[in-house]
Each structure stands twice: as C-alpha cells, then as structure tokens.
C-alpha cells in the first residue's frame, strides 16, 4: 500500500522554500520531477496527495533531505558526513568500513582535457563514501559551473561509471563526455544524423551542441547526483 503524507501544507511550504532557493517556477519543477504541470499544480494546491513515490522522487531529483521535507527535521541539504577527512587519507589510516566505498576525487570533472582514466590512475582519492544507491565501479567527482543547474548544482558531486562500448548510449541520460580539448557534463540526446549526437544542458541559457561520435574519446554515465549545501 502506498504511503500518503497527511502534513500536506507543511510539505508544500518546504517545497516552495526549495523552489525559491533555486529560483524554480512550478512548471520547471514539474519538468525536473517528470510530472505533468497540471498534476504538479494539483499537488501544490492540495487536490492530489504527496505519495511516497512522489516524495522519493523529490528527494532524489532535488538532492534534499527526506526527513526535512516530510517532518521539518534537520536541514534541507544534509552535510556529506560520510566523506572522509583529507588528513585521515594522507596519514594512510583508512577505516575498514570505508575501504570498499566509492572513491571521491577532489577534482573538477569539467576542468582540463586529460583523460579521466589517466587521472584516476595517478591521483589518490580524497576519501571514500558508503552509499548503497551508488553502483560499483563508480567514482565521485565535483562539477563546477551552472550549465546543468538546477539538476546538478555547481560544487555538487556526480558518481560516474565508464562506458565500455560507446555505441550503446541511453538517450536522455546524463554523461561525462571527453573530447580532445574539453570534458562536458550533459544530457546526451539522439541526433538525426547517426554519426552525431546532441549535448543538452539543463540550464536553458545554454544552447545545444552537436558532437561527432568520432570526436569522442570516452564517456562516463552519471549514476547518481549528490547536491548539498554546508550550513
């Protein structure tokens, strides 16, 4: 049985607070949550309930705390307390429970043009996190810039996994795309020309880019997004 939240007014108020912080219109919020705008309006006006599925979608897609959204407990953006302190890593003191976690690299994935594979092979992780939602073989890297806001906030982290065969692309998913002179974090969309694809930003201020498949050195699919703000 689906859970329905009864504190509708309070949840709407907290959600409107997030919309104000991120300068989201109700229509834009509906797009981010993959909801029909009319249904989003009914939810906000109390004509449709907040189900557990909708709450989970809001939490995942907006990167906010579920306990804060539902009950007002804590802060909207929880601190990344699972990330190890740099001093601990530098001293080679790695707790056993963290040894198998996802490596966190203190680097901007969009900066520079060296391949990520070579960087990961040379640079030591700044720490590790244990999150069950992140698949194996992923690495956490930072994203700077506003081209993917509000879905990926500048300074947030993405969990990325290398793609072995770039012919198998999940259209509409977010990827890190490595070209000869730059790396980009974008939605990848189908192009009318099979030899190309489209790189799309979440921020409407940025235009789409047509990219030749032959110019792509490698691709990493974004498996998870970790947006947060320190309080």
Tab-separated table of C-alpha atoms in Angstrom:
chain	number	residue	atom	x	y	z
A	1	UNK	CA	0.000	0.000	0.000
A	2	UNK	CA	1.363	3.404	-0.975
A	3	UNK	CA	2.053	5.804	1.869
A	4	UNK	CA	0.265	9.142	1.687
A	5	UNK	CA	1.578	12.080	3.716
A	6	UNK	CA	-1.016	13.999	5.690
A	7	UNK	CA	1.075	17.097	6.537
A	8	UNK	CA	0.349	18.450	3.079
A	9	UNK	CA	0.536	22.171	3.876
A	10	UNK	CA	3.869	21.833	5.670
A	11	UNK	CA	5.444	19.811	2.841
A	12	UNK	CA	4.198	22.300	0.249
A	13	UNK	CA	5.685	25.134	2.293
A	14	UNK	CA	9.083	23.438	2.479
A	15	UNK	CA	8.975	22.601	-1.210
A	16	UNK	CA	8.187	26.229	-2.049
A	17	UNK	CA	11.206	27.195	0.055
A	18	UNK	CA	13.410	24.989	-2.147
A	19	UNK	CA	11.813	26.473	-5.258
A	20	UNK	CA	12.659	29.960	-4.016
A	21	UNK	CA	16.251	28.990	-3.180
A	22	UNK	CA	16.805	27.518	-6.631
A	23	UNK	CA	14.646	30.032	-8.496
A	24	UNK	CA	12.357	27.317	-9.861
A	25	UNK	CA	8.958	28.015	-11.329
A	26	UNK	CA	6.234	25.454	-10.717
A	27	UNK	CA	6.387	24.411	-14.377
A	28	UNK	CA	10.163	23.971	-14.176
A	29	UNK	CA	9.752	21.899	-11.018
A	30	UNK	CA	7.273	19.667	-12.831
A	31	UNK	CA	9.796	19.167	-15.648
A	32	UNK	CA	12.535	18.186	-13.196
A	33	UNK	CA	10.240	15.688	-11.498
A	34	UNK	CA	8.907	14.387	-14.832
A	35	UNK	CA	5.326	15.273	-13.884
A	36	UNK	CA	2.537	16.778	-15.918
A	37	UNK	CA	2.366	20.506	-14.968
A	38	UNK	CA	-1.365	20.245	-14.290
A	39	UNK	CA	-0.800	17.373	-11.840
A	40	UNK	CA	2.016	19.332	-10.196
A	41	UNK	CA	-0.398	22.224	-9.738
A	42	UNK	CA	-2.980	19.901	-8.162
A	43	UNK	CA	-0.376	18.540	-5.742
A	44	UNK	CA	0.693	22.034	-4.698
A	45	UNK	CA	-2.952	23.092	-4.251
A	46	UNK	CA	-3.862	20.028	-2.198
A	47	UNK	CA	-6.085	18.402	-4.811
A	48	UNK	CA	-3.646	15.485	-5.181
A	49	UNK	CA	-1.712	13.948	-2.271
A	50	UNK	CA	2.005	13.582	-1.681
A	51	UNK	CA	2.581	9.853	-2.112
A	52	UNK	CA	5.736	8.074	-1.002
A	53	UNK	CA	6.756	7.705	-4.642
A	54	UNK	CA	6.435	11.437	-5.274
A	55	UNK	CA	8.298	12.303	-2.076
A	56	UNK	CA	11.140	9.946	-3.007
A	57	UNK	CA	11.299	11.471	-6.476
A	58	UNK	CA	11.547	14.976	-4.985
A	59	UNK	CA	14.277	13.871	-2.583
A	60	UNK	CA	16.372	12.166	-5.283
A	61	UNK	CA	15.907	14.663	-8.108
A	62	UNK	CA	16.349	17.789	-5.969
A	63	UNK	CA	19.003	16.309	-3.673
A	64	UNK	CA	17.286	17.278	-0.424
A	65	UNK	CA	16.786	15.563	2.932
A	66	UNK	CA	13.674	13.376	3.197
A	67	UNK	CA	13.357	13.905	6.953
A	68	UNK	CA	13.484	17.667	6.421
A	69	UNK	CA	10.931	17.605	3.593
A	70	UNK	CA	8.443	15.362	5.385
A	71	UNK	CA	8.885	16.361	9.029
A	72	UNK	CA	10.970	19.543	9.056
A	73	UNK	CA	13.804	17.759	10.858
A	74	UNK	CA	17.407	18.812	10.269
A	75	UNK	CA	18.418	20.922	7.274
A	76	UNK	CA	17.306	20.811	3.617
A	77	UNK	CA	20.719	19.786	2.297
A	78	UNK	CA	22.442	17.341	4.576
A	79	UNK	CA	26.177	17.616	5.104
A	80	UNK	CA	28.257	14.913	3.416
A	81	UNK	CA	29.311	13.347	6.686
A	82	UNK	CA	30.353	10.084	5.018
A	83	UNK	CA	33.222	11.744	3.133
A	84	UNK	CA	36.490	11.049	4.903
A	85	UNK	CA	38.647	13.878	6.179
A	86	UNK	CA	41.659	14.550	3.920
A	87	UNK	CA	44.085	14.286	6.833
A	88	UNK	CA	42.946	10.751	7.554
A	89	UNK	CA	43.649	9.675	3.977
A	90	UNK	CA	47.017	11.445	3.899
A	91	UNK	CA	48.051	9.505	7.009
A	92	UNK	CA	47.093	6.213	5.302
A	93	UNK	CA	44.596	5.497	8.056
A	94	UNK	CA	41.605	4.092	6.197
A	95	UNK	CA	38.820	2.661	8.385
A	96	UNK	CA	37.929	-0.894	7.363
A	97	UNK	CA	34.288	0.008	6.790
A	98	UNK	CA	35.350	2.669	4.257
A	99	UNK	CA	37.927	0.586	2.348
A	100	UNK	CA	35.408	-0.652	-0.217
A	101	UNK	CA	33.437	2.567	-0.612
A	102	UNK	CA	33.163	4.751	-3.701
A	103	UNK	CA	36.354	6.810	-4.213
A	104	UNK	CA	35.922	10.592	-4.031
A	105	UNK	CA	38.275	12.693	-6.144
A	106	UNK	CA	38.884	16.329	-5.301
A	107	UNK	CA	38.827	17.433	-8.921
A	108	UNK	CA	36.522	19.339	-11.214
A	109	UNK	CA	35.338	16.906	-13.863
A	110	UNK	CA	34.902	19.735	-16.397
A	111	UNK	CA	38.388	21.212	-15.909
A	112	UNK	CA	41.301	20.273	-18.182
A	113	UNK	CA	41.478	17.891	-21.099
A	114	UNK	CA	43.499	14.948	-19.754
A	115	UNK	CA	41.596	11.691	-19.785
A	116	UNK	CA	39.871	10.777	-16.547
A	117	UNK	CA	41.292	7.269	-16.828
A	118	UNK	CA	44.838	8.604	-16.593
A	119	UNK	CA	43.943	10.986	-13.749
A	120	UNK	CA	42.269	8.230	-11.716
A	121	UNK	CA	45.373	6.121	-12.248
A	122	UNK	CA	47.696	8.801	-10.858
A	123	UNK	CA	45.690	10.790	-8.309
A	124	UNK	CA	44.855	9.384	-4.915
A	125	UNK	CA	41.193	9.614	-3.850
A	126	UNK	CA	40.477	12.316	-1.293
A	127	UNK	CA	38.266	9.840	0.558
A	128	UNK	CA	35.525	7.257	0.148
A	129	UNK	CA	31.800	7.148	0.791
A	130	UNK	CA	29.471	4.271	1.535
A	131	UNK	CA	26.124	4.823	-0.182
A	132	UNK	CA	24.065	1.799	-1.246
A	133	UNK	CA	22.453	3.729	-4.094
A	134	UNK	CA	25.777	4.136	-5.924
A	135	UNK	CA	26.658	1.147	-8.156
A	136	UNK	CA	30.064	-0.492	-8.135
A	137	UNK	CA	32.897	0.761	-10.354
A	138	UNK	CA	31.856	4.387	-9.869
A	139	UNK	CA	33.941	7.394	-8.866
A	140	UNK	CA	32.709	10.640	-7.302
A	141	UNK	CA	33.912	13.869	-8.918
A	142	UNK	CA	32.957	17.514	-8.492
A	143	UNK	CA	31.057	19.616	-11.021
A	144	UNK	CA	31.680	23.352	-11.378
A	145	UNK	CA	29.565	25.752	-13.410
A	146	UNK	CA	25.842	26.317	-13.848
A	147	UNK	CA	25.136	24.674	-17.218
A	148	UNK	CA	23.389	21.716	-15.527
A	149	UNK	CA	21.618	23.676	-12.794
A	150	UNK	CA	19.263	23.145	-11.113
A	151	UNK	CA	19.636	19.375	-11.566
A	152	UNK	CA	23.367	19.475	-10.773
A	153	UNK	CA	24.364	22.414	-8.598
A	154	UNK	CA	27.782	23.988	-9.020
A	155	UNK	CA	30.052	22.363	-6.432
A	156	UNK	CA	27.957	19.205	-6.239
A	157	UNK	CA	29.274	15.716	-6.927
A	158	UNK	CA	28.353	13.116	-9.518
A	159	UNK	CA	29.009	9.375	-9.383
A	160	UNK	CA	30.289	8.341	-12.801
A	161	UNK	CA	30.971	4.943	-14.381
A	162	UNK	CA	32.989	4.380	-17.574
A	163	UNK	CA	31.183	3.108	-20.666
A	164	UNK	CA	32.992	0.267	-22.419
A	165	UNK	CA	31.057	0.478	-25.680
A	166	UNK	CA	30.092	4.000	-26.715
A	167	UNK	CA	27.714	2.614	-29.331
A	168	UNK	CA	25.317	1.721	-26.534
A	169	UNK	CA	24.017	5.078	-25.356
A	170	UNK	CA	20.955	5.540	-23.173
A	171	UNK	CA	19.383	8.550	-24.829
A	172	UNK	CA	18.279	11.258	-22.416
A	173	UNK	CA	20.730	10.213	-19.675
A	174	UNK	CA	23.490	12.438	-18.261
A	175	UNK	CA	27.063	11.618	-19.256
A	176	UNK	CA	30.552	12.992	-18.851
A	177	UNK	CA	31.773	13.301	-22.443
A	178	UNK	CA	35.508	13.549	-23.107
A	179	UNK	CA	36.594	15.350	-26.263
A	180	UNK	CA	40.124	16.219	-27.322
A	181	UNK	CA	40.059	19.682	-25.768
A	182	UNK	CA	37.440	19.530	-23.035
A	183	UNK	CA	35.181	17.432	-20.824
A	184	UNK	CA	31.480	18.156	-20.531
A	185	UNK	CA	28.657	17.016	-18.259
A	186	UNK	CA	25.487	16.983	-20.352
A	187	UNK	CA	22.323	15.147	-21.284
A	188	UNK	CA	23.021	13.067	-24.390
A	189	UNK	CA	20.230	13.088	-26.954
A	190	UNK	CA	19.721	11.369	-30.285
A	191	UNK	CA	20.671	13.288	-33.427
A	192	UNK	CA	19.002	12.934	-36.835
A	193	UNK	CA	22.474	12.098	-38.168
A	194	UNK	CA	23.571	8.683	-36.768
A	195	UNK	CA	27.200	9.882	-36.839
A	196	UNK	CA	26.417	12.587	-34.291
A	197	UNK	CA	24.568	13.167	-31.032
A	198	UNK	CA	23.325	16.221	-29.161
A	199	UNK	CA	24.703	17.500	-25.851
A	200	UNK	CA	21.937	19.273	-23.920
A	201	UNK	CA	22.250	21.458	-20.812
A	202	UNK	CA	19.626	21.605	-18.061
A	203	UNK	CA	20.097	25.374	-17.853
A	204	UNK	CA	18.059	26.919	-20.712
A	205	UNK	CA	20.636	29.723	-21.032
A	206	UNK	CA	22.970	27.245	-22.778
A	207	UNK	CA	22.499	26.140	-26.369
A	208	UNK	CA	22.615	22.520	-27.514
A	209	UNK	CA	25.821	21.194	-29.039
A	210	UNK	CA	26.125	18.820	-31.985
A	211	UNK	CA	29.033	16.412	-31.482
A	212	UNK	CA	30.554	13.944	-33.938
A	213	UNK	CA	30.806	10.484	-32.423
A	214	UNK	CA	34.289	10.154	-33.920
A	215	UNK	CA	35.478	13.110	-31.809
A	216	UNK	CA	34.526	11.468	-28.500
A	217	UNK	CA	37.452	9.849	-26.686
A	218	UNK	CA	35.425	8.296	-23.875
A	219	UNK	CA	32.160	8.587	-21.973
A	220	UNK	CA	31.081	8.092	-18.371
A	221	UNK	CA	27.436	7.671	-17.408
A	222	UNK	CA	26.257	9.667	-14.382
A	223	UNK	CA	24.751	7.113	-11.982
A	224	UNK	CA	23.997	9.467	-9.063
A	225	UNK	CA	23.963	13.165	-8.210
A	226	UNK	CA	24.895	14.470	-4.760
A	227	UNK	CA	23.864	18.091	-4.303
A	228	UNK	CA	24.399	19.655	-0.890
A	229	UNK	CA	24.982	22.941	0.881
A	230	UNK	CA	27.038	23.343	4.041
A	231	UNK	CA	25.179	25.233	6.764
